[in-house]
Structure formats: structure tokens, C-alpha cells
Short mmCIF file of C-alpha atoms in Angstrom, two decimals:
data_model
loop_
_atom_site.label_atom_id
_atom_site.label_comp_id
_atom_site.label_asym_id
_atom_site.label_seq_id
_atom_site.Cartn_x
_atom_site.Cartn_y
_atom_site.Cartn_z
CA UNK Y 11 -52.28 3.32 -7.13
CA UNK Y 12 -52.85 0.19 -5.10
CA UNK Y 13 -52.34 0.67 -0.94
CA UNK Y 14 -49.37 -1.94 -1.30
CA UNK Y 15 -47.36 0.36 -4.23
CA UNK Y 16 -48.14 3.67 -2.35
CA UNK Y 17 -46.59 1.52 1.08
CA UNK Y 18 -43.65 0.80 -0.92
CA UNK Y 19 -43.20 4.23 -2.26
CA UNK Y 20 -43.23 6.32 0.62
CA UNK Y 21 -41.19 3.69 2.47
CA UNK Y 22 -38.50 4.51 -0.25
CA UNK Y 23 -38.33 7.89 1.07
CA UNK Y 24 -38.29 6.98 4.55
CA UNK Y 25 -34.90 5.03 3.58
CA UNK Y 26 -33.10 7.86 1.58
CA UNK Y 27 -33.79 9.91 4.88
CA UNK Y 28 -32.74 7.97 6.71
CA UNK Y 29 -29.18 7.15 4.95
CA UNK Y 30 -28.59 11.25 5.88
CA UNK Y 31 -27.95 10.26 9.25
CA UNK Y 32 -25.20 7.89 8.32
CA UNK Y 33 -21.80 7.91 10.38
CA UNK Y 34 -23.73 10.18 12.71
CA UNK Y 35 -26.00 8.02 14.32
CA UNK Y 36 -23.87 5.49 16.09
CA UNK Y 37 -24.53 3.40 17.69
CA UNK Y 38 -27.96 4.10 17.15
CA UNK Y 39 -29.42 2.87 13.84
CA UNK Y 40 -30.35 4.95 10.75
CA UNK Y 41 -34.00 6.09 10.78
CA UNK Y 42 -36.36 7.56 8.54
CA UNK Y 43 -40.29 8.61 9.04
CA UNK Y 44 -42.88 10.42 6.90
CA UNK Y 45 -46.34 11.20 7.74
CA UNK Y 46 -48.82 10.90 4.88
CA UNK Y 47 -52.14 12.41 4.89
CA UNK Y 48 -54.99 11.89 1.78
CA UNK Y 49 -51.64 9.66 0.14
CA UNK Y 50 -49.74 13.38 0.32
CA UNK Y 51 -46.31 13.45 2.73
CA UNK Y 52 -46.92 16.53 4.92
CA UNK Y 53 -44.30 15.31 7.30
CA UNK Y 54 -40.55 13.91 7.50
CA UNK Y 55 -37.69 13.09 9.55
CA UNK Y 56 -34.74 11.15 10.23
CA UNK Y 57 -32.35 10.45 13.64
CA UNK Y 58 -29.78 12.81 12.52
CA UNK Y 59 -26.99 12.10 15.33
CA UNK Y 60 -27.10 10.20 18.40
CA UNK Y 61 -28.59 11.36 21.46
CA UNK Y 62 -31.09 13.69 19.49
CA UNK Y 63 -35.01 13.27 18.64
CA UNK Y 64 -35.29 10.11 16.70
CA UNK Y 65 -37.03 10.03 13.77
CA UNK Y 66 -40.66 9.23 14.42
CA UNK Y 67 -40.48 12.82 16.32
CA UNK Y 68 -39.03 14.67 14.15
CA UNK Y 69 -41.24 13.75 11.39
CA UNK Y 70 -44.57 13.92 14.04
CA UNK Y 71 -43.05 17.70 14.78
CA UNK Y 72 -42.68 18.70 11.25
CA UNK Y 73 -46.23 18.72 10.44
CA UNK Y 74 -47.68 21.99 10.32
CA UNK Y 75 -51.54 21.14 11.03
CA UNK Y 76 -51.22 18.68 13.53
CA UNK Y 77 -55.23 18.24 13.52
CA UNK Y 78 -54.30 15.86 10.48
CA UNK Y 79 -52.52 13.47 12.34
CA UNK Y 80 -55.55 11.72 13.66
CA UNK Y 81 -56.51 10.95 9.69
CA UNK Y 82 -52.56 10.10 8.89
CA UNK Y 83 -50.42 7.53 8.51
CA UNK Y 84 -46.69 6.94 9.70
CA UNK Y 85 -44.14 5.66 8.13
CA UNK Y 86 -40.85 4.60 9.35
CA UNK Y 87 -38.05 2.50 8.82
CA UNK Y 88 -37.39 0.70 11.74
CA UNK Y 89 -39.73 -0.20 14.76
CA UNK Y 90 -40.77 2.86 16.61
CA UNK Y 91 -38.55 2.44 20.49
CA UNK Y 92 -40.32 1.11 23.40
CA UNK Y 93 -38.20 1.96 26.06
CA UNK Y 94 -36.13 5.34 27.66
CA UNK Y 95 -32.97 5.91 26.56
CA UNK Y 96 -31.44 8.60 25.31
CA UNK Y 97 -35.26 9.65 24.28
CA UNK Y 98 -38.80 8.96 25.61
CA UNK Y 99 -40.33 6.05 23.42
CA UNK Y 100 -41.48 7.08 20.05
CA UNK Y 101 -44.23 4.28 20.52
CA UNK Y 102 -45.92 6.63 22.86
CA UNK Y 103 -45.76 9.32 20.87
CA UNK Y 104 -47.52 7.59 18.17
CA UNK Y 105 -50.25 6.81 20.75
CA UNK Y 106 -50.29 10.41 22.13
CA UNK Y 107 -50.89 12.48 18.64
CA UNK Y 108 -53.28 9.36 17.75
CA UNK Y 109 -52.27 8.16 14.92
CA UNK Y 110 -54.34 5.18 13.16
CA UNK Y 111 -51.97 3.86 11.53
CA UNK Y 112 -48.15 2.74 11.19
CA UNK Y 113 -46.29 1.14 8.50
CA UNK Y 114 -42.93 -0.20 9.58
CA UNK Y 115 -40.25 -2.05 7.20
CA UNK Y 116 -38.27 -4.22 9.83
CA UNK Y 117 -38.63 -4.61 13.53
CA UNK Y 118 -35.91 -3.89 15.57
CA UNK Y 119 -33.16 -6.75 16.68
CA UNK Y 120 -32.02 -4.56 20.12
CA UNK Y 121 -33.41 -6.89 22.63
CA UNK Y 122 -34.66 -3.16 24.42
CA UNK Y 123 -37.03 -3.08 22.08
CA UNK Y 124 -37.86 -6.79 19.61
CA UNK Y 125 -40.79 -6.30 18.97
CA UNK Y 126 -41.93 -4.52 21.98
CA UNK Y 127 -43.16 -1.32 20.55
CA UNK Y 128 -44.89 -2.92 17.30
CA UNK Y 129 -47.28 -5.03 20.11
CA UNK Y 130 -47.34 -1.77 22.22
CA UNK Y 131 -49.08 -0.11 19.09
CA UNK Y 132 -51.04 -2.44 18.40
CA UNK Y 133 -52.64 -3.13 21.92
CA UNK Y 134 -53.26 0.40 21.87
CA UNK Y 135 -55.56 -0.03 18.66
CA UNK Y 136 -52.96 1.28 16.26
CA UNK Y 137 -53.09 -0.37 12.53
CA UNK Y 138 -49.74 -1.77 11.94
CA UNK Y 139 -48.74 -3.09 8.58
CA UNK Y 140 -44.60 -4.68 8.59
CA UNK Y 141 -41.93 -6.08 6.12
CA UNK Y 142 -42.84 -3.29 4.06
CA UNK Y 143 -39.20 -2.98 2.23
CA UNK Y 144 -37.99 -5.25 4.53
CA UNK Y 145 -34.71 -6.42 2.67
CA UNK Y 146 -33.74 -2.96 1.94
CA UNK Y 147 -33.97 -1.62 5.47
CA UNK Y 148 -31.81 -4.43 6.94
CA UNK Y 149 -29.63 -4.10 4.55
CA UNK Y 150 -29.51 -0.73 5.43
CA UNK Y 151 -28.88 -1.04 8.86
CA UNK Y 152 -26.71 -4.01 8.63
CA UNK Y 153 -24.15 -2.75 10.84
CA UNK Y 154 -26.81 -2.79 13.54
CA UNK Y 155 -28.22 -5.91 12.88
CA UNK Y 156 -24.81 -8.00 12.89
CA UNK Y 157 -24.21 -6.26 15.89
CA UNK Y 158 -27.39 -7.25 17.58
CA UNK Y 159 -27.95 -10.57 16.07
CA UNK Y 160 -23.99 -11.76 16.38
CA UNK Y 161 -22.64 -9.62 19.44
CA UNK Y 162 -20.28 -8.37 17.55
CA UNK Y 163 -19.18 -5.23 15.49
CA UNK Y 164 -20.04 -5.38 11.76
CA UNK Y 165 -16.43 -5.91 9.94
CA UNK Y 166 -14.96 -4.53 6.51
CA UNK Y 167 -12.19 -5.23 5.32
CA UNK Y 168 -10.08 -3.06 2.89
CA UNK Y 169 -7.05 -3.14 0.94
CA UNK Y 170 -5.40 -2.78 -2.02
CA UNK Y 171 -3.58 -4.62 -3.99
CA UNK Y 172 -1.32 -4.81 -7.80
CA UNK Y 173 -2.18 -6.59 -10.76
CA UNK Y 174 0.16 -9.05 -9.43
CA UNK Y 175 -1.15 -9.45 -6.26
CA UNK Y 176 1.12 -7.51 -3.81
CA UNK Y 177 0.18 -4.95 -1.14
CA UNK Y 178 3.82 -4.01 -0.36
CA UNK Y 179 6.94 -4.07 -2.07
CA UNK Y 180 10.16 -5.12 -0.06
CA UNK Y 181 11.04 -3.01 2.43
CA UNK Y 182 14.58 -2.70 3.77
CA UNK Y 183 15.70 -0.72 6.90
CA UNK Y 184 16.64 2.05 4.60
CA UNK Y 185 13.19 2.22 3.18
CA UNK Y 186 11.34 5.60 3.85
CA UNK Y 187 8.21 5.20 6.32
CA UNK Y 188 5.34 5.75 4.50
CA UNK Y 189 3.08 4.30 2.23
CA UNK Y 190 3.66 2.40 -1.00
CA UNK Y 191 0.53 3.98 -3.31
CA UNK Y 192 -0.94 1.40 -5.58
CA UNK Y 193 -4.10 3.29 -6.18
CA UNK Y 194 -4.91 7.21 -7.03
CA UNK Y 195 -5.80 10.14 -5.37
CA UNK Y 196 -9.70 9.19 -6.27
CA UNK Y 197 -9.45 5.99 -4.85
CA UNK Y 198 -7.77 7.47 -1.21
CA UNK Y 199 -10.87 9.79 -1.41
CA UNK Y 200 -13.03 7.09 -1.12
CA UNK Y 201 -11.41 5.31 1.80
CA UNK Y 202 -11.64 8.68 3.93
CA UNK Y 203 -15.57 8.85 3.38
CA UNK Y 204 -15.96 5.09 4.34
CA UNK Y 205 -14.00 5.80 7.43
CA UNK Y 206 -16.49 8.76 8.19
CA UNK Y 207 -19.04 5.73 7.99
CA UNK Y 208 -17.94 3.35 10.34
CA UNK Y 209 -17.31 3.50 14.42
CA UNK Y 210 -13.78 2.52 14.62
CA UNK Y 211 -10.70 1.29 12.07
CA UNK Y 212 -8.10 -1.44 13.09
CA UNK Y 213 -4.43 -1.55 12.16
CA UNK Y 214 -1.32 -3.75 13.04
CA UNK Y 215 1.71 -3.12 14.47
CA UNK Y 216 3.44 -3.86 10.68
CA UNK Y 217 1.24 -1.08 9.12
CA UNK Y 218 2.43 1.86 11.86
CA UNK Y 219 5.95 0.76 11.65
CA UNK Y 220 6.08 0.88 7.78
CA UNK Y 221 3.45 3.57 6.68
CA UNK Y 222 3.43 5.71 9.89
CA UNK Y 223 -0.70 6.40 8.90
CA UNK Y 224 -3.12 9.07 10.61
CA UNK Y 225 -6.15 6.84 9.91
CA UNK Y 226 -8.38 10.30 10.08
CA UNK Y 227 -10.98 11.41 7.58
CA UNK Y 228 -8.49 14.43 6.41
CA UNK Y 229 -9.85 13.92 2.90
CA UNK Y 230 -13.32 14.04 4.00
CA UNK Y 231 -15.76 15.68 5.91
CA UNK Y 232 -17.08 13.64 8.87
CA UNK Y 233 -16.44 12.41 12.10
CA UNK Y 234 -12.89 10.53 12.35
CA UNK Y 235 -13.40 6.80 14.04
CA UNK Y 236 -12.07 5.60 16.71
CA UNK Y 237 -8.88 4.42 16.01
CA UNK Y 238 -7.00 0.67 17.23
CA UNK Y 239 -3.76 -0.32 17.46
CA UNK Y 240 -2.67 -3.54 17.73
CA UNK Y 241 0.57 -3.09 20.23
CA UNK Y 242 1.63 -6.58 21.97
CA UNK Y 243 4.71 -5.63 23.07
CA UNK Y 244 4.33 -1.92 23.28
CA UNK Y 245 7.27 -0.93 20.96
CA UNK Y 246 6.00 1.50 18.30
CA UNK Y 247 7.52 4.63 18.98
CA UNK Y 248 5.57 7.41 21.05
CA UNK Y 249 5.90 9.71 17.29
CA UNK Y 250 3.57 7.21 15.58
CA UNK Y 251 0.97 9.80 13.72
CA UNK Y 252 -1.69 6.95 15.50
CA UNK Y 253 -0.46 8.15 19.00
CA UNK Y 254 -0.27 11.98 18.93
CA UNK Y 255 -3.21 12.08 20.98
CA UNK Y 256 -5.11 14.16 18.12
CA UNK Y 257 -8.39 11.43 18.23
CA UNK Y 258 -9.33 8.31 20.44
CA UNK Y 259 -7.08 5.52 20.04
CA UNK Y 260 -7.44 2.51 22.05
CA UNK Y 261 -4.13 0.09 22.02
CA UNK Y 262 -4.48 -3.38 22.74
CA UNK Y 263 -1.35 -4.67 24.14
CA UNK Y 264 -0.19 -8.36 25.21
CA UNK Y 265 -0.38 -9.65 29.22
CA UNK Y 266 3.29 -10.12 28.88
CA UNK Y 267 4.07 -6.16 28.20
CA UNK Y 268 2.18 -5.46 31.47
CA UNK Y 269 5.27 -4.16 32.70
CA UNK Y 270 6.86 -2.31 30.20
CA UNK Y 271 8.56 0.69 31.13
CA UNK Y 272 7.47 2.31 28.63
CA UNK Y 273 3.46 2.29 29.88
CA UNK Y 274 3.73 5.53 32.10
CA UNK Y 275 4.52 7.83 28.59
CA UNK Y 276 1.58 6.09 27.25
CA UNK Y 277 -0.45 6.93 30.00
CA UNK Y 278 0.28 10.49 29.47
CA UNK Y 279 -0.65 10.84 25.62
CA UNK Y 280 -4.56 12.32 25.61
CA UNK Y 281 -7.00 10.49 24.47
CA UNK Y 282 -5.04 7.12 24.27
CA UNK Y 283 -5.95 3.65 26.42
CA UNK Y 284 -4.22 0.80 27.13
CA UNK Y 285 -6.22 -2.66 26.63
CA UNK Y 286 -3.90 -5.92 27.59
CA UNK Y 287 -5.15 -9.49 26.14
CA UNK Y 288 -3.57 -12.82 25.45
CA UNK Y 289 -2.05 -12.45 22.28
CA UNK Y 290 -1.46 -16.51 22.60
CA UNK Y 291 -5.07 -17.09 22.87
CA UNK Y 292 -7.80 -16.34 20.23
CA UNK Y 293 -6.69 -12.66 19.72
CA UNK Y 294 -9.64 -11.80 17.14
CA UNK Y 295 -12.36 -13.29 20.22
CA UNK Y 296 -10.79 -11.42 22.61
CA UNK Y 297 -10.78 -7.81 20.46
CA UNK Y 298 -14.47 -8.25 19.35
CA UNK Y 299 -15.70 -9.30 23.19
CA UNK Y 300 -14.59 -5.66 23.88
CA UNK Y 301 -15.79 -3.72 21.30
CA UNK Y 302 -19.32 -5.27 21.51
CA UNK Y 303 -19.07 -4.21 25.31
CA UNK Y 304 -17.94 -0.78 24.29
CA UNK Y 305 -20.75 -0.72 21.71
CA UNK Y 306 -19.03 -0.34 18.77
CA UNK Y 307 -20.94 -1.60 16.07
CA UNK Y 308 -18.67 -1.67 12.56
CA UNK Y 309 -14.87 -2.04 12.62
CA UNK Y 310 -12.78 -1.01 9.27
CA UNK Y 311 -9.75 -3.17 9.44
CA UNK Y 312 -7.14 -1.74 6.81
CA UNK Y 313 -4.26 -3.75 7.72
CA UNK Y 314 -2.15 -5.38 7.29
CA UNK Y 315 -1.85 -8.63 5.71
CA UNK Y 316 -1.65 -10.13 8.94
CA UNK Y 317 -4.15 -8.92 10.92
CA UNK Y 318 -6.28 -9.45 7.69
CA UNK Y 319 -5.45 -13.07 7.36
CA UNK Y 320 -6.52 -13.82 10.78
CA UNK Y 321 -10.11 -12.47 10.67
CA UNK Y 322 -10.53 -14.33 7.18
CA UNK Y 323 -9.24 -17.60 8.96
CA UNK Y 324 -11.64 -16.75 11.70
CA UNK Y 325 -15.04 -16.14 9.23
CA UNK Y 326 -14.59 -13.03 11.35
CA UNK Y 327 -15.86 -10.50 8.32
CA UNK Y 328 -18.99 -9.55 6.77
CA UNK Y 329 -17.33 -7.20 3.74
CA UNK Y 330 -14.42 -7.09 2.25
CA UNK Y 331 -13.41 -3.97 -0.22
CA UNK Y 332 -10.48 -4.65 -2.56
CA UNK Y 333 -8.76 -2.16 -4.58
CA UNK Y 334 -6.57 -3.79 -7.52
CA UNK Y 335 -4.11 -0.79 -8.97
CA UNK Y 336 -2.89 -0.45 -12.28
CA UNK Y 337 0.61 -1.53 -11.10
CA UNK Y 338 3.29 -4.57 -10.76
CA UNK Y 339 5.40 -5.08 -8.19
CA UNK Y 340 7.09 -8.64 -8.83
CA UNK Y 341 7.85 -9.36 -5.25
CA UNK Y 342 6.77 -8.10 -1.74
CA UNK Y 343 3.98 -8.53 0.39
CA UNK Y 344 1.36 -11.08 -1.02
CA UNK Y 345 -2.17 -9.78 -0.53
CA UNK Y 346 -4.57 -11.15 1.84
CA UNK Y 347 -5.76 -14.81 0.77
CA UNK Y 348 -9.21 -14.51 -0.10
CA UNK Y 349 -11.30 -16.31 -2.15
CA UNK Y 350 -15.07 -15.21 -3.49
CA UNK Y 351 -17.35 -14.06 -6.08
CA UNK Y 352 -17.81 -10.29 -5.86
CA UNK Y 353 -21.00 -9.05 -5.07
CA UNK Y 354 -20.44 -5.81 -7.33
CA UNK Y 355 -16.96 -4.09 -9.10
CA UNK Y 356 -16.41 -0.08 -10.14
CA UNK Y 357 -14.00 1.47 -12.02
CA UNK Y 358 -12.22 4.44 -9.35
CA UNK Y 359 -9.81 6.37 -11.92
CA UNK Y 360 -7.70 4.11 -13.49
CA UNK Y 361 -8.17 1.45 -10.88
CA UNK Y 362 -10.78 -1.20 -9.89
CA UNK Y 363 -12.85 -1.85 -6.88
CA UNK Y 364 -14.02 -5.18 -6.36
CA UNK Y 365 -16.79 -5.33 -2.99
CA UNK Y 366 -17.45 -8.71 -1.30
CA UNK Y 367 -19.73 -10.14 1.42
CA UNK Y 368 -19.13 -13.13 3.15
CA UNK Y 369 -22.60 -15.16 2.89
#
């Protein structure tokens, strides 16, 4: 097999290792690394949650004859570090066990690193071949990437909506609070996995009021995001499942319910903070300044039409995941108006999920 198939091949397998570490890693990037000696892997590894051994080590440690190394090659996904963080650089490792040669797919957009450790390897006499799977491993890692590149937090969008195109039907005060279903038990599945995947999920004050949601991963196993509520005037009720101090929930509230009386029982729900903004002036700039700062790299927004409106107006979204259920409503609330060619569709029971990328 030609050198350039073989690259391609085992940098296949450094990508399904690397999609193991996936809602884990945060806000780290997903990595995987194999070590091939005589075109044989005799090593692997991926970052498998954040603050532990990246990939490049793990991989270097799982080889059993490490006399091999000096005849191997590495493989990774993603630019070996440069720098100390939460780990010494892997670039030095590389250097250390003398390896001849590294074959990377992308380079890394963190300004900590951008090329850093790729000349780093090389200056040290280090063979590096790149772009191998390049596409693949940014898409990948797109959550990263947006983050780096735009200085913001990658953002999906999700809903569901009737054949008709409602995502409520008309509620009156005697209404129950909870959610209308549209979809199946299949399809609610799904949501609590992608929620596992992503940093943090985004609701409005609407959606609490009317569904009363835990926005947890209940369904699933994983870690539950970070959860934030849209509050301006601080008047959801302190028995809102989103504020029983079970996960982190950050609130962002308006500058003009800075002195609501009601801010000392907030202050004394765990886990819960208090953000104030200018609801009056570019809301959606204002969220996404602070999340970038807090490093949170994706965002799940799941309602409601609202809040969804006003990132679409902005071009403030990368994905957008629609559910249409096998149901009519006739009247309510109308979907989210969104216009686009679907990058793929699936059939989830007896409903239909259409998935969209803004281009």
C-alpha cells in the first residue's frame, strides 16, 4: 500500500479514538494518536477528559517495547501542544522518546499553540507530514475551531415542530405546565445524548414558564451541561425544575432587575449565578462575549421561538436540528423562521429529523 493510503488509514483510527472522548473533553479538543511501527499500530490513545494525559501520551505510554519508538511513527489528530497547561507539552515528549516522525491532520487554531509545536518538531529534526484527513478532523473538532477562529461558542439549534409548522399549541392560564410532545420517546432520547455533547444549553423565560423543563441528560448517560436561563426581570418562580440548584445554572438577568427583591433567594439556591446585561442592547453579543470568556465552547439553544428567532436574525448559529412530528396542531406557536437546504434528514420512529448548517 502506498505511504499516502497507509497515512490516511491509520489517521482514520486516530479520529474514531478520538470521538471516545466526546462531551468529556471540554473545553479541550477531541484527540486521537497511534504509534505505528513496520506499518503495524503497537500504540493508541485519546484525551479522554479534561485535565488528564492528552493523547500523544497516552498512546507514547501504551507501547510495550518502547525501544521501537525510535523506528516509529506518530500519528495524531490535532497538533501535538506546545505550551503548559493542564499538561507538559506533548511536543516534547515526541522529542524526548525520539520519534522520527509525526503525521498530523490539522494544526491547532488555540493561539497557545498555531502552529507552534508543528515548527517545534520540526526544528528539532522531526519528519512532519500535515493535512493528512484534514477536512474530517476539523470537522470533528468544529466546536473548537468556531470557538477559536470566531470567539465564540459553537451554536445548535434544536426544536421541533408539526407537519403544520407549530411548536406549541395555545396555551391558556388554565393550561397544565409542561410540555406539548410532538415527537416520541426515541426522538427525546436523542436530545438527552446531544446535551451530554455540548458545554452548556440555553432556554427563555417562555419555555420555563410553560414547560417547567430539567434540561439534564436523565435519559442518558453523560455529563449534564451547564444550564442558562434567560431571566430579565427575575420573575420565574424559585420552583422552576431549572433553579433547584441540582446542576450549574447561570441566569442572565436585565440592568433594570438589579434591584429586585427577589435577588437575595436567588443568591441562596446552590450552584446558581446571577449575570445582569442590557436586554435593550444586542442581547445575543452580550451572552456570547461571556461565554467565550468563561470558555464555553458549544451552546444548545432549545428554546423558544424567541430566543431562536433572534440568533437566526443575528447569523448567530452554525447548526440547526429540526424535528418535524407526525402531528397537526392548526394554530399556536409558529416555528422558528428558517430557511435552508438540509445538509442530511433521518427517520427517528415515526418522525423526521432534518440537520442544517449555516454556510
Amino acid at each position: 500500500m502506498e505511504q499516502d493510503a497507509l497515512d490516511k488509514l491509520f489517521m482514520a483510527r486516530c479520529l474514531e479514538l478520538a470521538r471516545n472522548g466526546m462531551g468529556n473533553v471540554s473545553p479541550n479538543p477531541m484527540v486521537g494518536s497511534v504509534v505505528v511501527y513496520n506499518n503495524r499500530i503497537i500504540g493508541e490513545g485519546y484525551h479522554k477528559e479534561y485535565g488528564t494525559e492528552h493523547a500523544e501520551r497516552n498512546a507514547i505510554n501504551s507501547v510495550k517495547d518502547k525501544s521501537l519508538l525510535k523506528s516509529s511513527t506518530l500519528y495524531v489528530s490535532l497538533e501535538p501542544c506546545s505550551h503548559f497547561g493542564k499538561q507538559p507539552p506533548c511536543s516534547d515528549l515526541i522529542r524526548e522518546v525520539e520519534i522520527p516522525r509525526v503525521v498530523i491532520a490539522t494544526s491547532d487554531p488555540n493561539p497557545k499553540v498555531q502552529g507552534r509545536g508543528i515548527e517545534s518538531l520540526k526544528n528539532n529534526g522531526v519528519l512532519v507530514t500535515t493535512g493528512v484527513l484534514e477536512e474530517e478532523a476539523t470537522e470533528l473538532n468544529r466546536r473548537f475551531f468556531t470557538y477559536h477562529t470566531k470567539r465564540r461558542p459553537y451554536i445548535i439549534l434544536k426544536w421541533a415542530q408539526t407537519l403544520d409548522g407549530f411548536i406549541d399549541t395555545v396555551r391558556v392560564p388554565s393550561s397544565p405546565i409542561a410540555p406539548v410532545w410532538i415527537t416520541n420517546d426515541l426522538s427525546r432520547t436523542l436530545v438527552h445524548r446531544w446535551r451530554s455533547e455540548e458545554q452548556a444549553i440555553m432556554i427563555g423565560t417562555n419555555t420555563v414558564e410553560k414547560d417547567n423543563p430539567r434540561l439534564d441528560v436523565r435519559d442518558w448517560s453523560g455529563r449534564s451541561p451547564l444550564r442558562i436561563v434567560l431571566d430579565r426581570l427575575l420573575r420565574l418562580p424559585n420552583e422552576s425544575n431549572v433553579y433547584d440548584g441540582s446542576l450549574p445554572t447561570l441566569v442572565f438577568m436585565g440592568n433594570n432587575a438589579t434591584s429586585s427583591a427577589r435577588k437575595p433567594a436567588f443568591a441562596e439556591i446552590p450552584n446558581m449565578e446571577l449575570f445582569t446585561i442590557d436586554f435593550a442592547r444586542g442581547t445575543e453579543v452580550q451572552i456570547l462575549k461571556e461565554l467565550y470568556q468563561r470558555e464555553i465552547q458549544s451552546v444548545f439553544i432549545e428554546g423558544g421561538a424567541m430566543l431562536i428567532n433572534s440568533f437566526i436574525a443575528r447569523d448567530f448559529w452554525d447548526e440547526a436540528r429540526v424535528f418535524v412530528g407526525n402531528k397537526f396542531f392548526g394554530d399556536g406557536v409558529k416555528a422558528p423562521h428558517f430557511q435552508g437546504t438540509p445538509l442530511k434528514y433521518d427517520d427517528v420512529g415515526d418522525s423526521k429529523l432534518f440537520v442544517y448548517r449555516n454556510s
